[in-house]
Tab-separated table of C-alpha atoms in Angstrom:
chain	number	residue	atom	x	y	z
A	11	TRP	CA	-33.618	28.882	74.955
A	12	ALA	CA	-32.974	32.589	74.369
A	13	LYS	CA	-35.893	32.836	71.949
A	14	ALA	CA	-38.179	30.991	74.345
A	15	ILE	CA	-37.263	33.283	77.233
A	16	CYS	CA	-37.755	36.412	75.126
A	17	ALA	CA	-41.104	35.134	73.865
A	18	ARG	CA	-42.261	34.856	77.486
A	19	LEU	CA	-41.179	38.457	78.128
A	20	VAL	CA	-43.190	39.893	75.217
A	21	GLY	CA	-46.165	41.751	76.597
A	22	LEU	CA	-44.830	42.023	80.154
A	23	ASP	CA	-43.794	45.646	79.563
A	24	VAL	CA	-40.264	45.358	80.911
A	25	ASN	CA	-36.970	46.706	79.622
A	26	TRP	CA	-33.612	45.050	80.009
A	27	PHE	CA	-30.000	44.858	78.886
A	28	CYS	CA	-27.949	41.733	78.301
A	29	GLN	CA	-24.525	40.487	77.298
A	30	SER	CA	-23.954	38.310	74.254
A	31	SER	CA	-21.384	37.221	71.743
A	32	VAL	CA	-21.397	38.889	68.350
A	33	ASP	CA	-23.120	35.755	67.000
A	34	VAL	CA	-26.452	37.142	68.204
A	35	ALA	CA	-26.519	39.369	65.118
A	36	LYS	CA	-26.605	36.324	62.831
A	37	ASP	CA	-30.048	35.290	64.087
A	38	ASP	CA	-32.681	37.693	62.731
A	39	ALA	CA	-35.534	35.889	64.469
A	40	LEU	CA	-33.769	36.171	67.822
A	41	LEU	CA	-33.079	39.893	67.384
A	42	ASP	CA	-36.702	40.485	66.409
A	43	VAL	CA	-38.102	38.776	69.500
A	44	MET	CA	-35.503	40.494	71.725
A	45	ALA	CA	-36.721	43.862	70.451
A	46	ARG	CA	-40.368	42.943	71.053
A	47	ALA	CA	-39.456	41.694	74.523
A	48	GLY	CA	-38.060	45.090	75.531
A	49	CYS	CA	-34.307	44.706	75.074
A	50	LEU	CA	-32.658	48.137	75.098
A	51	GLY	CA	-29.007	47.218	74.743
A	52	ILE	CA	-26.532	44.391	74.257
A	53	ILE	CA	-23.001	44.370	75.638
A	54	ILE	CA	-20.795	42.643	73.076
A	55	GLY	CA	-17.162	41.759	73.690
A	56	PHE	CA	-15.627	42.605	70.328
A	57	GLU	CA	-12.315	42.717	72.248
A	58	SER	CA	-10.101	43.792	69.354
A	59	LEU	CA	-10.011	44.855	65.717
A	60	ASP	CA	-6.747	42.972	65.188
A	61	THR	CA	-7.055	39.348	64.068
A	62	ILE	CA	-3.812	38.390	65.815
A	63	SER	CA	-5.111	39.786	69.103
A	64	LEU	CA	-8.392	37.938	68.624
A	65	GLU	CA	-6.461	34.690	68.275
A	66	GLU	CA	-4.895	35.465	71.654
A	67	THR	CA	-8.379	35.777	73.198
A	68	HIS	CA	-9.485	32.446	71.657
A	69	LYS	CA	-12.690	34.137	70.447
A	70	THR	CA	-12.829	32.247	67.182
A	71	GLN	CA	-16.418	33.373	66.576
A	72	ASN	CA	-15.318	37.010	66.323
A	73	LEU	CA	-14.700	37.986	62.717
A	74	VAL	CA	-13.660	41.627	62.319
A	75	SER	CA	-15.174	41.693	58.834
A	76	ASP	CA	-18.607	41.014	60.380
A	77	TYR	CA	-18.466	43.613	63.142
A	78	SER	CA	-20.066	46.561	61.344
A	79	SER	CA	-22.884	44.525	59.808
A	80	ALA	CA	-23.583	43.023	63.250
A	81	VAL	CA	-23.906	46.480	64.787
A	82	ARG	CA	-26.238	47.603	61.997
A	83	ALA	CA	-28.470	44.556	62.428
A	84	ILE	CA	-28.845	45.270	66.140
A	85	HIS	CA	-29.326	49.023	65.767
A	86	ASP	CA	-31.984	48.401	63.113
A	87	ARG	CA	-34.094	46.749	65.851
A	88	GLY	CA	-33.872	49.801	68.098
A	89	ILE	CA	-31.361	48.064	70.368
A	90	GLN	CA	-28.147	49.820	71.337
A	91	VAL	CA	-24.780	48.105	71.079
A	92	ILE	CA	-22.450	48.594	74.035
A	93	ALA	CA	-19.186	47.619	72.359
A	94	SER	CA	-16.423	46.337	74.629
A	95	PHE	CA	-12.742	46.449	73.642
A	96	VAL	CA	-9.487	45.554	75.391
A	97	VAL	CA	-6.063	47.012	74.600
A	98	GLY	CA	-2.776	45.501	75.709
A	99	PHE	CA	-2.522	42.232	73.788
A	100	ASP	CA	0.903	41.356	72.422
A	101	ALA	CA	0.006	42.596	68.939
A	102	ASP	CA	-1.245	45.953	70.258
A	103	GLY	CA	0.630	49.203	70.034
A	104	THR	CA	-0.833	52.594	70.874
A	105	GLY	CA	-2.285	52.626	67.341
A	106	ALA	CA	-4.908	50.139	68.516
A	107	TYR	CA	-6.784	53.063	70.030
A	108	GLU	CA	-7.034	54.850	66.691
A	109	ALA	CA	-8.649	51.808	65.089
A	110	ILE	CA	-11.117	51.411	67.966
A	111	GLU	CA	-12.052	55.088	67.914
A	112	SER	CA	-12.666	54.958	64.154
A	113	PHE	CA	-14.895	51.908	64.560
A	114	ILE	CA	-16.875	53.580	67.345
A	115	GLU	CA	-17.466	56.693	65.238
A	116	GLU	CA	-18.284	54.860	62.014
A	117	ASN	CA	-20.829	52.628	63.746
A	118	ASP	CA	-22.454	55.192	66.078
A	119	ILE	CA	-21.592	53.380	69.305
A	120	VAL	CA	-22.889	55.814	71.927
A	121	THR	CA	-21.530	53.998	74.986
A	122	PRO	CA	-18.390	51.968	74.264
A	123	MET	CA	-16.247	50.236	76.862
A	124	ILE	CA	-12.464	50.369	76.417
A	125	SER	CA	-10.360	48.532	78.981
A	126	VAL	CA	-6.683	47.873	79.597
A	127	LEU	CA	-5.620	44.231	79.667
A	128	SER	CA	-4.940	43.025	83.206
A	129	VAL	CA	-3.862	39.543	84.216
A	130	ALA	CA	-6.012	37.979	86.935
A	131	PRO	CA	-4.424	35.311	89.172
A	132	GLY	CA	-5.680	31.799	88.538
A	133	THR	CA	-6.091	32.274	84.800
A	134	LYS	CA	-4.169	30.595	81.999
A	135	LEU	CA	-2.962	34.015	80.880
A	136	HIS	CA	-1.490	34.596	84.339
A	137	GLU	CA	0.301	31.237	84.201
A	138	ARG	CA	1.628	31.978	80.716
A	139	MET	CA	2.892	35.476	81.584
A	140	ALA	CA	4.426	34.230	84.847
A	141	ALA	CA	6.329	31.542	82.943
A	142	ARG	CA	7.678	34.227	80.606
A	143	GLY	CA	8.724	36.504	83.467
A	144	ARG	CA	6.390	39.277	82.360
A	145	LEU	CA	4.412	39.854	85.568
A	146	THR	CA	5.068	42.794	87.879
A	147	GLY	CA	4.252	43.203	91.554
A	148	ALA	CA	1.513	45.793	91.152
A	149	PRO	CA	-1.127	45.967	93.936
A	150	PRO	CA	-4.377	44.095	93.166
A	151	ARG	CA	-6.473	47.251	93.739
A	152	PHE	CA	-5.366	48.506	90.350
A	153	ILE	CA	-7.056	45.656	88.478
A	154	ASP	CA	-9.821	47.931	87.250
A	155	GLY	CA	-9.559	47.987	83.463
A	156	ILE	CA	-8.346	51.587	83.536
A	157	HIS	CA	-4.776	51.294	84.812
A	158	PRO	CA	-2.045	49.175	83.242
A	159	HIS	CA	-1.510	46.686	86.014
A	160	ASN	CA	0.668	43.648	86.558
A	161	LEU	CA	1.951	42.992	83.047
A	162	ARG	CA	4.955	44.038	81.003
A	163	TYR	CA	3.266	44.751	77.687
A	164	ALA	CA	4.949	43.592	74.501
A	165	ARG	CA	4.855	46.730	72.344
A	166	MET	CA	4.522	49.604	74.812
A	167	SER	CA	5.495	50.529	78.323
A	168	GLN	CA	2.926	50.816	81.084
A	169	LEU	CA	3.300	54.595	80.998
A	170	GLU	CA	2.773	54.723	77.225
A	171	LEU	CA	-0.335	52.571	77.575
A	172	LEU	CA	-1.691	54.668	80.454
A	173	VAL	CA	-1.244	57.924	78.546
A	174	ALA	CA	-2.729	56.509	75.324
A	175	HIS	CA	-5.662	55.045	77.229
A	176	ARG	CA	-6.532	58.251	79.047
A	177	GLU	CA	-6.233	60.347	75.887
A	178	SER	CA	-8.466	57.929	74.013
A	179	LEU	CA	-11.138	58.006	76.736
A	180	GLU	CA	-11.096	61.802	76.726
A	181	ARG	CA	-11.709	61.856	72.971
A	182	VAL	CA	-14.337	59.114	72.902
A	183	PHE	CA	-16.314	60.316	75.915
A	184	SER	CA	-16.193	64.047	75.224
A	185	PHE	CA	-19.660	65.575	74.982
A	186	ASP	CA	-19.168	66.626	71.356
A	187	ALA	CA	-18.077	63.155	70.206
A	188	ALA	CA	-20.651	61.187	72.218
A	189	SER	CA	-23.545	63.499	71.325
A	190	SER	CA	-22.690	63.369	67.607
A	191	ARG	CA	-22.842	59.571	67.697
A	192	ALA	CA	-26.097	59.706	69.652
A	193	LEU	CA	-27.756	62.045	67.151
A	194	ARG	CA	-26.758	59.877	64.206
A	195	LEU	CA	-28.058	56.790	65.979
A	196	LEU	CA	-31.424	58.280	66.899
A	197	ARG	CA	-31.951	59.693	63.428
A	198	ASN	CA	-32.225	56.204	61.977
A	199	GLY	CA	-35.852	56.164	63.168
A	200	ARG	CA	-35.548	52.808	64.939
A	201	PHE	CA	-35.672	54.234	68.452
A	202	SER	CA	-39.250	55.481	68.492
A	203	ASN	CA	-40.671	52.923	70.943
A	204	PRO	CA	-41.192	54.241	74.497
A	205	LEU	CA	-39.710	52.574	77.543
A	206	SER	CA	-41.800	50.259	79.689
A	207	ARG	CA	-44.384	51.603	82.102
A	208	ASP	CA	-42.582	50.140	85.119
A	209	ILE	CA	-40.662	53.436	85.252
A	210	SER	CA	-43.002	55.869	86.993
A	211	ALA	CA	-44.165	59.048	85.290
A	212	GLY	CA	-42.783	60.989	88.239
A	213	GLU	CA	-39.300	59.543	87.781
A	214	LYS	CA	-39.360	60.243	84.052
A	215	PHE	CA	-40.499	63.825	84.720
A	216	SER	CA	-37.792	64.347	87.356
A	217	VAL	CA	-35.008	63.073	85.099
A	218	SER	CA	-36.271	65.161	82.180
A	219	LEU	CA	-36.287	68.301	84.352
A	220	ARG	CA	-32.697	67.661	85.457
A	221	LEU	CA	-31.600	67.285	81.855
A	222	LEU	CA	-33.402	70.503	80.881
A	223	TRP	CA	-31.685	72.279	83.760
A	224	ARG	CA	-28.305	71.030	82.554
A	225	MET	CA	-29.101	72.308	79.068
A	226	PHE	CA	-30.197	75.820	80.087
A	227	SER	CA	-27.499	76.237	82.737
A	228	SER	CA	-24.649	75.070	80.515
A	229	PRO	CA	-22.297	77.757	79.169
A	230	ASN	CA	-21.539	75.373	76.291
A	231	ARG	CA	-23.511	76.637	73.300
A	232	ASN	CA	-22.913	73.424	71.403
A	233	LYS	CA	-24.502	71.459	74.236
A	234	ARG	CA	-27.634	73.601	74.003
A	235	ARG	CA	-27.711	73.070	70.224
A	236	VAL	CA	-27.437	69.310	70.677
A	237	TYR	CA	-30.306	69.276	73.160
A	238	ARG	CA	-32.477	71.273	70.778
A	239	LYS	CA	-31.709	68.821	67.979
A	240	MET	CA	-32.627	65.921	70.260
A	241	PHE	CA	-35.960	67.515	71.163
A	242	ARG	CA	-36.617	68.156	67.479
A	243	LEU	CA	-36.364	64.410	66.889
A	244	ILE	CA	-39.127	63.992	69.468
A	245	ARG	CA	-41.357	66.610	67.837
A	246	GLU	CA	-40.895	64.994	64.436
A	247	GLY	CA	-41.732	61.551	65.817
A	248	ILE	CA	-38.345	60.126	64.831
A	249	ALA	CA	-37.403	59.115	68.391
A	250	SER	CA	-39.530	58.661	71.497
A	251	PRO	CA	-39.058	61.048	74.452
A	252	ASP	CA	-38.006	58.123	76.652
A	253	ARG	CA	-35.272	56.978	74.290
A	254	VAL	CA	-33.966	60.512	73.788
A	255	VAL	CA	-33.772	61.073	77.553
A	256	MET	CA	-32.018	57.726	78.024
A	257	VAL	CA	-29.426	58.534	75.368
A	258	LEU	CA	-28.877	62.039	76.775
A	259	MET	CA	-28.242	60.474	80.173
A	260	ASP	CA	-25.644	58.204	78.548
A	261	VAL	CA	-23.981	61.185	76.885
A	262	GLU	CA	-23.921	63.235	80.093
A	263	ALA	CA	-22.538	60.260	82.024
A	264	SER	CA	-19.888	59.755	79.348
A	265	GLU	CA	-18.724	63.337	79.754
A	266	LEU	CA	-18.522	62.979	83.536
A	267	HIS	CA	-16.634	59.683	83.079
């Protein structure tokens, strides 16, 4: 059905994002038609780089050994991978962040998602943790993927997890780290197709002006160098202006995050 839907989208000049399992990378024909249909990015729940933690998620289709090749297959179609990870499984210590950060850097993931494991009421995990006496009475408003919530984690305290999580986000989403990944990704030459025409020229112009203002007004010399390198990719025809602007918006948003 996915191929049939994408085939109907080809030629409609629309862009879109989706969520899929890592299995999508095993189907070359599907990736090809997704690219032609205007797919810009796929959110993939890799969840963990630890096989024991993956067993806990019951994601039997996730094979860590296939992760990097899956990312390459998707990036080669000019589609970004938004890689999602969760930390806080019983096998996880604070070292889980180091492994995730290395994977993100090695595979040029511009916009990763790293969340803290929370236990939602009504789930089997909640029942299992309640039976083991490992739930706390934390307020529901903290179930946000950022704060350690209602669980006594196996290999670290909530404070240790909170500190490790925040430090990891600061490293991953810093402008220098995110922009370096973005430059490497765009240099592969697969992101030269413009965005669809349903985005008005006026909106594109307005966003581009705001980005230029951020570049020239920034006291950060490295930021200005990065912007110049991005625009050089446009001049050389390696990446389209639309895709460069989109990635720069991701990088700027990452820094604000």
